[in-house]
PDB file of C-alpha atoms in Angstrom:
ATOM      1  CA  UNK A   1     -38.957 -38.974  12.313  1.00 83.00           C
ATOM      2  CA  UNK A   2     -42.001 -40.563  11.127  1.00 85.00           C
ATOM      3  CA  UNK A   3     -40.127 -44.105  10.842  1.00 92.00           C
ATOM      4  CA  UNK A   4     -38.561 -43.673  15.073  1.00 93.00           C
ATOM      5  CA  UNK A   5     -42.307 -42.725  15.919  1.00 91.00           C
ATOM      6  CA  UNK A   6     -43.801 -45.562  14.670  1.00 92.00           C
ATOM      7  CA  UNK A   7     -40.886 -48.018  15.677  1.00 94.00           C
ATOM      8  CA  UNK A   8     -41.231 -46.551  19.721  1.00 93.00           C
ATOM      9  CA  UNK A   9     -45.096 -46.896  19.503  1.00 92.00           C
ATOM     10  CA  UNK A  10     -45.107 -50.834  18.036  1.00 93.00           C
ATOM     11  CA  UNK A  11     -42.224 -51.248  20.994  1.00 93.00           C
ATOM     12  CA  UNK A  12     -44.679 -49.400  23.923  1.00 93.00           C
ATOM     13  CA  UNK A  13     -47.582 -51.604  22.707  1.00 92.00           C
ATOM     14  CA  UNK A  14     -45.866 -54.545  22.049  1.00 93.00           C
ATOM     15  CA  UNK A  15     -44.177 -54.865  26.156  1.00 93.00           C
ATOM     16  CA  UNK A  16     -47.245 -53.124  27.174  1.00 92.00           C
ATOM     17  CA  UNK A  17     -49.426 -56.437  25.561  1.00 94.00           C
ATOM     18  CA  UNK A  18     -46.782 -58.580  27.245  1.00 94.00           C
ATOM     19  CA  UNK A  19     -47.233 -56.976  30.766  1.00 93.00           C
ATOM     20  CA  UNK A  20     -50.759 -57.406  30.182  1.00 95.00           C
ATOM     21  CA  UNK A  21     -50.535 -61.440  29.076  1.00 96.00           C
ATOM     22  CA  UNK A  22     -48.372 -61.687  31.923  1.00 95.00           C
ATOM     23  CA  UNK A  23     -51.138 -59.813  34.616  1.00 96.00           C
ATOM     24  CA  UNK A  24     -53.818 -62.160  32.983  1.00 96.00           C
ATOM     25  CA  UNK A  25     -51.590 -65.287  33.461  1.00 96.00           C
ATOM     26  CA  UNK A  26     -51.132 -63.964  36.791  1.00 95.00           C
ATOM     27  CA  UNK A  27     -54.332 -63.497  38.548  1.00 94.00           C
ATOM     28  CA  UNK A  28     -55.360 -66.628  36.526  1.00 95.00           C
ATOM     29  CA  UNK A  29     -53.353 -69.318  38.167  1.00 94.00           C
ATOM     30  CA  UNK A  30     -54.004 -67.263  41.578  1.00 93.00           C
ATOM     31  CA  UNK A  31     -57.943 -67.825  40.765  1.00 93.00           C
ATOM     32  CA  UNK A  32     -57.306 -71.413  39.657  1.00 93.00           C
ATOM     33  CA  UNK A  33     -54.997 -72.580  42.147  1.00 93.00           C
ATOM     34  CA  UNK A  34     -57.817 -71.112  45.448  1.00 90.00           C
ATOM     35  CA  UNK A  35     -60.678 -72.878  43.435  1.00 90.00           C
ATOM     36  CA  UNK A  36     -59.051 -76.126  42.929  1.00 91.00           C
ATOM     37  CA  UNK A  37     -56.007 -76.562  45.045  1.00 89.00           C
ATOM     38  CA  UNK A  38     -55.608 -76.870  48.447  1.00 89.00           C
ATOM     39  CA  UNK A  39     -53.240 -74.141  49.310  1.00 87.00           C
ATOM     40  CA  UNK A  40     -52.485 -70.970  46.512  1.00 85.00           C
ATOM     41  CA  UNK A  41     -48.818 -69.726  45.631  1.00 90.00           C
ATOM     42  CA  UNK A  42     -47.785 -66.653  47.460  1.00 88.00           C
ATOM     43  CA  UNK A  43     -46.186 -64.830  44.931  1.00 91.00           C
ATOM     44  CA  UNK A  44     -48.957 -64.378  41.863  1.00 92.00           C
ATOM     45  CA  UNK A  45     -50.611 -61.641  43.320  1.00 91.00           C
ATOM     46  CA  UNK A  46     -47.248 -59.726  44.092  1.00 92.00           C
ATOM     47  CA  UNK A  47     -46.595 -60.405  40.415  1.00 93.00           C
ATOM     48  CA  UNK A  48     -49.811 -59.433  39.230  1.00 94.00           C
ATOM     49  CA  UNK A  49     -49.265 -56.062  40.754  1.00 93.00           C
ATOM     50  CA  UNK A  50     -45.975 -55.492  39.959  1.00 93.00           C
ATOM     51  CA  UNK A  51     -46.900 -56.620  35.849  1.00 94.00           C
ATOM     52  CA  UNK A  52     -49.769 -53.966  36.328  1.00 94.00           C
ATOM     53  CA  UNK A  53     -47.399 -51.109  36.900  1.00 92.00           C
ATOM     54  CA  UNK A  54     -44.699 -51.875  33.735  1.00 91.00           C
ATOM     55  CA  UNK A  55     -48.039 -52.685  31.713  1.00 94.00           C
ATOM     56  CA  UNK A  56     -49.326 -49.104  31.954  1.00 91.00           C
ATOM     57  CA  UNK A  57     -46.086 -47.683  31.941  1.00 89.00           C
ATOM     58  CA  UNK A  58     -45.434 -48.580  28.600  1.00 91.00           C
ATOM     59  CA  UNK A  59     -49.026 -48.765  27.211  1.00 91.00           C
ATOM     60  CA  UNK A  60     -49.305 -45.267  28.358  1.00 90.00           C
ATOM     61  CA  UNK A  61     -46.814 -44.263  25.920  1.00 91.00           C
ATOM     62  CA  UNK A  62     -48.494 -45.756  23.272  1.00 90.00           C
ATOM     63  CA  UNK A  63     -51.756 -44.156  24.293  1.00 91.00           C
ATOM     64  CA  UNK A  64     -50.094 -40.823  23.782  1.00 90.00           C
ATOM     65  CA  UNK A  65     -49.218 -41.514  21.025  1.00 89.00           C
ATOM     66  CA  UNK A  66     -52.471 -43.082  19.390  1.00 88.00           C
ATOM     67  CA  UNK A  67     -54.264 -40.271  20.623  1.00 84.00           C
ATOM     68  CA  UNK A  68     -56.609 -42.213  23.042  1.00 83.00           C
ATOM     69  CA  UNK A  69     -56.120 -41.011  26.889  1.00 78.00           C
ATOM     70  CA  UNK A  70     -58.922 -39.926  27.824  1.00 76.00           C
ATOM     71  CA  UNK A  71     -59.812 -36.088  27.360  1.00 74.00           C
ATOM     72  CA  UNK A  72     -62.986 -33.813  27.539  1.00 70.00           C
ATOM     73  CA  UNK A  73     -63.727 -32.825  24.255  1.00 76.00           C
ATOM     74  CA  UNK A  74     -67.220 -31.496  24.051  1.00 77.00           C
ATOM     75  CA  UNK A  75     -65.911 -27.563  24.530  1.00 78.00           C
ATOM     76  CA  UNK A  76     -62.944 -27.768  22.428  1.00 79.00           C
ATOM     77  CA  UNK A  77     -65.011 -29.676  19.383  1.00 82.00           C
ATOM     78  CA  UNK A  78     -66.702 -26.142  19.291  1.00 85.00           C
ATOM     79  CA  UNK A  79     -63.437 -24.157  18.312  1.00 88.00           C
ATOM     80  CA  UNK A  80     -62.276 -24.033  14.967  1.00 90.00           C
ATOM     81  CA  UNK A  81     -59.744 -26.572  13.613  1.00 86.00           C
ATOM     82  CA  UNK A  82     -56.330 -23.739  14.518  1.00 86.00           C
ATOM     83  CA  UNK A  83     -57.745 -23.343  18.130  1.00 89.00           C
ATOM     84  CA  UNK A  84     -58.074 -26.839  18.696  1.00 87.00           C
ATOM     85  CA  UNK A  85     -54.513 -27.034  17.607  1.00 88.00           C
ATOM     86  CA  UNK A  86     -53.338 -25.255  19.661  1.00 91.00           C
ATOM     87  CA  UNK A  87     -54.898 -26.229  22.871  1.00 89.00           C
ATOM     88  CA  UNK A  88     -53.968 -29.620  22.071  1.00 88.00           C
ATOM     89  CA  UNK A  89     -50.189 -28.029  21.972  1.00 92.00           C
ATOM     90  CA  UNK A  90     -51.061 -26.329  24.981  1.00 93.00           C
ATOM     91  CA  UNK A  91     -51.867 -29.525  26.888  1.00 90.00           C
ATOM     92  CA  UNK A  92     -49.228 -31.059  25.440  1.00 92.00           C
ATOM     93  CA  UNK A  93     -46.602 -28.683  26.596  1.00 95.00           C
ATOM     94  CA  UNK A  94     -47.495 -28.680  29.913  1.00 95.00           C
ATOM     95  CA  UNK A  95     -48.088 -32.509  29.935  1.00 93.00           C
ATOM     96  CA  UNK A  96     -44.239 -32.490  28.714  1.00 95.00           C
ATOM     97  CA  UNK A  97     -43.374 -29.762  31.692  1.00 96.00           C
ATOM     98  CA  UNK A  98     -44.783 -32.012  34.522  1.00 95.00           C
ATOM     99  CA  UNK A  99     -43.519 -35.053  33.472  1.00 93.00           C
ATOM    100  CA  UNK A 100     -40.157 -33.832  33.238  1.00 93.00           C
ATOM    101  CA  UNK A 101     -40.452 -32.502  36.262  1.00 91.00           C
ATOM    102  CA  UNK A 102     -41.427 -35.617  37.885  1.00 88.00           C
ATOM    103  CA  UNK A 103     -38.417 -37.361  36.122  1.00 89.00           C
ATOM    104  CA  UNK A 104     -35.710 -34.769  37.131  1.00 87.00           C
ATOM    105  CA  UNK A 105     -36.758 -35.528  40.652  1.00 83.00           C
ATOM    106  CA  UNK A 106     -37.177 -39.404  40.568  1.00 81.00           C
ATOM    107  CA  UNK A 107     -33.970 -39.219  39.373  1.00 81.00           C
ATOM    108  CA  UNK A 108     -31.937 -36.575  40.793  1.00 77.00           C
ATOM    109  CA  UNK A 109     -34.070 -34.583  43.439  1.00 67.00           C
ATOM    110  CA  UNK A 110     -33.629 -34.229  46.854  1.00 68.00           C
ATOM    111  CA  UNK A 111     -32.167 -37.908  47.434  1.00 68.00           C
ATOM    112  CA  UNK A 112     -33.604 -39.639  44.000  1.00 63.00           C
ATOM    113  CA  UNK A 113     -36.177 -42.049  44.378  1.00 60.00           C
ATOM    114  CA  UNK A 114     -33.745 -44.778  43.779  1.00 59.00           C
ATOM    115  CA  UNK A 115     -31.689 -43.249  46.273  1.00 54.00           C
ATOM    116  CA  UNK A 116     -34.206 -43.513  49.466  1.00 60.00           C
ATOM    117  CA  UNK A 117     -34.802 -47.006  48.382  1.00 64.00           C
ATOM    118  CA  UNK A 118     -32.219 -49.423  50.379  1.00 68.00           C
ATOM    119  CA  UNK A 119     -30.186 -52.019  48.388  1.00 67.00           C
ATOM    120  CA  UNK A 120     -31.356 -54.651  50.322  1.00 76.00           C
ATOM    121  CA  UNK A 121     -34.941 -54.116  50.423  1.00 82.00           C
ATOM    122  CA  UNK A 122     -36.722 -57.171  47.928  1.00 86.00           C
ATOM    123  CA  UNK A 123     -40.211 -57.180  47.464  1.00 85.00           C
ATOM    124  CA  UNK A 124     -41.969 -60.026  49.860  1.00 84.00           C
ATOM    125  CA  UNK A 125     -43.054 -63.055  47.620  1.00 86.00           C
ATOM    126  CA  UNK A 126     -41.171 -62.591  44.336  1.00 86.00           C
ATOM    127  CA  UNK A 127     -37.555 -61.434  46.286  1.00 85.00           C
ATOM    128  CA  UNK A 128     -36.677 -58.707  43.356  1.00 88.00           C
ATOM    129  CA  UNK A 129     -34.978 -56.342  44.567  1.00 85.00           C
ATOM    130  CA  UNK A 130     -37.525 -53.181  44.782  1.00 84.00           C
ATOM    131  CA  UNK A 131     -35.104 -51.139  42.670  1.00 82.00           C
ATOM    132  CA  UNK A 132     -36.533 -52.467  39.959  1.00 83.00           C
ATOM    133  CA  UNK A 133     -40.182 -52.158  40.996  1.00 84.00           C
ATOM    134  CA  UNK A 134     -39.703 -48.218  41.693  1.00 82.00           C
ATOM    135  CA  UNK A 135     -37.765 -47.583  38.638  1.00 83.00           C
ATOM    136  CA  UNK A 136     -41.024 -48.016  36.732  1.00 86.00           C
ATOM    137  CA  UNK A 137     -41.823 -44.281  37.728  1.00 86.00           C
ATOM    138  CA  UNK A 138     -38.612 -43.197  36.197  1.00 86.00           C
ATOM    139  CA  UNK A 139     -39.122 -44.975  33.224  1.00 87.00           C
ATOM    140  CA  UNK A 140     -42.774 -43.590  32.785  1.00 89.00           C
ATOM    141  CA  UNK A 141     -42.182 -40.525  33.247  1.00 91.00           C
ATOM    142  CA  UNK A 142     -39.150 -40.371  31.297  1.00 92.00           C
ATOM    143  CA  UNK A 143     -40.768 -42.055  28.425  1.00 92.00           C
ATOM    144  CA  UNK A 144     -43.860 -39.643  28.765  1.00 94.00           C
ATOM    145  CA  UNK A 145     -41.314 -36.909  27.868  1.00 95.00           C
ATOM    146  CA  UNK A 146     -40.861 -38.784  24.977  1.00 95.00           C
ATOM    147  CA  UNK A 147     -43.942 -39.758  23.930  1.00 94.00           C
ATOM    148  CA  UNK A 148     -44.899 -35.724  24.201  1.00 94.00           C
ATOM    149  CA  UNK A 149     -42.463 -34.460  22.100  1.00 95.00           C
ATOM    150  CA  UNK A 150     -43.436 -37.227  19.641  1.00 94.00           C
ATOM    151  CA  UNK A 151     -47.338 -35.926  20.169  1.00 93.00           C
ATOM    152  CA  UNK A 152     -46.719 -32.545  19.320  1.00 93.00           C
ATOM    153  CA  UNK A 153     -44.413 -33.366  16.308  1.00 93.00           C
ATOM    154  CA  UNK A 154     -47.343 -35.624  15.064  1.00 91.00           C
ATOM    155  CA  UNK A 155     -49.890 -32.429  15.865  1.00 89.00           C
ATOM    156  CA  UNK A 156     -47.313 -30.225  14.012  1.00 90.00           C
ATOM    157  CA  UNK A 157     -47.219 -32.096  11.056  1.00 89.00           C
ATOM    158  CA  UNK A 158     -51.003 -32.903  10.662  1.00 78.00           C
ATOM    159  CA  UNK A 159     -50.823 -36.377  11.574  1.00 51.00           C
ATOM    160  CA  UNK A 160     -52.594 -38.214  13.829  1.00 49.00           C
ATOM    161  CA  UNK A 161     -50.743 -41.921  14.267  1.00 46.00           C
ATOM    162  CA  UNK A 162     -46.992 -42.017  13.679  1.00 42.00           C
TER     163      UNK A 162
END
């Protein structure tokens, strides 16, 4: 279990550091190209936004995972090590509840967020077809999942990175 953990986190981090190259890139031929050009391509900002979202879908996972979203931690530093345990659980758990949630009805809710989203509809600059752009939700959340069960494995066995 300890091998998949680790294999999923390098995977999260690694796309998530691409998204992010790709945002920088991005923005910095859109700052470039108003400073020195006469006119500045349409479609970098559309792509810096859309790079955004898949970035911190996938470096959220890895986040999770590394133990670094952020958290208050000045009350629960004052329990003993079994109570912190099992808050962390706790939080966990319920993390894992609401993200499922949010999954089950991206994906098969009242229509499915796919579903509501026409076949035709492209995004403005870029033309991809916004399918793609929305089904970053379903892969969040559906990697949070995931990444949650993974957490409170690695909680349950005393480890803290994969």
């Amino acid at each position: 279990m300890d091998k998949i953990i680790k294999v999923y986190k390098e995977v999260m981090t690694g796309v998530g550091i691409i998204g992010l190259v790709g945002f920088i890139a991005s923005v910095l031929i859109q700052v470039v190209s108003r400073t020195f050009l006469p006119t500045a391509p349409n479609w970098t900002e559309e792509a810096a936004r859309y790079l955004f979202i898949y970035m911190v879908a996938f470096a959220g996972n890895a986040a999770v995972l590394n133990d670094e979203y952020v958290g208050v931690e000045m009350l629960v530093e004052k329990f003993p090590n079994s109570v912190r345990k099992a808050i962390s659980i706790v939080i966990m758990v319920c993390l894992c509840v609401f993200s499922g949630f949010v999954f089950i009805n991206c994906v098969v809710g009242p229509k499915g967020l796919l579903a509501v989203t026409p076949p035709a509809m492209v995004s403005t600059a870029l033309t991809i077809p916004m399918k793609y752009i929305y089904a970053a939700e379903i892969f969040l959340f559906g990697c949070y999942v995931v990444s949650f069960i993974m957490r409170i494995y690695m909680i349950l066995s005393k480890k803290k990175e994969g």
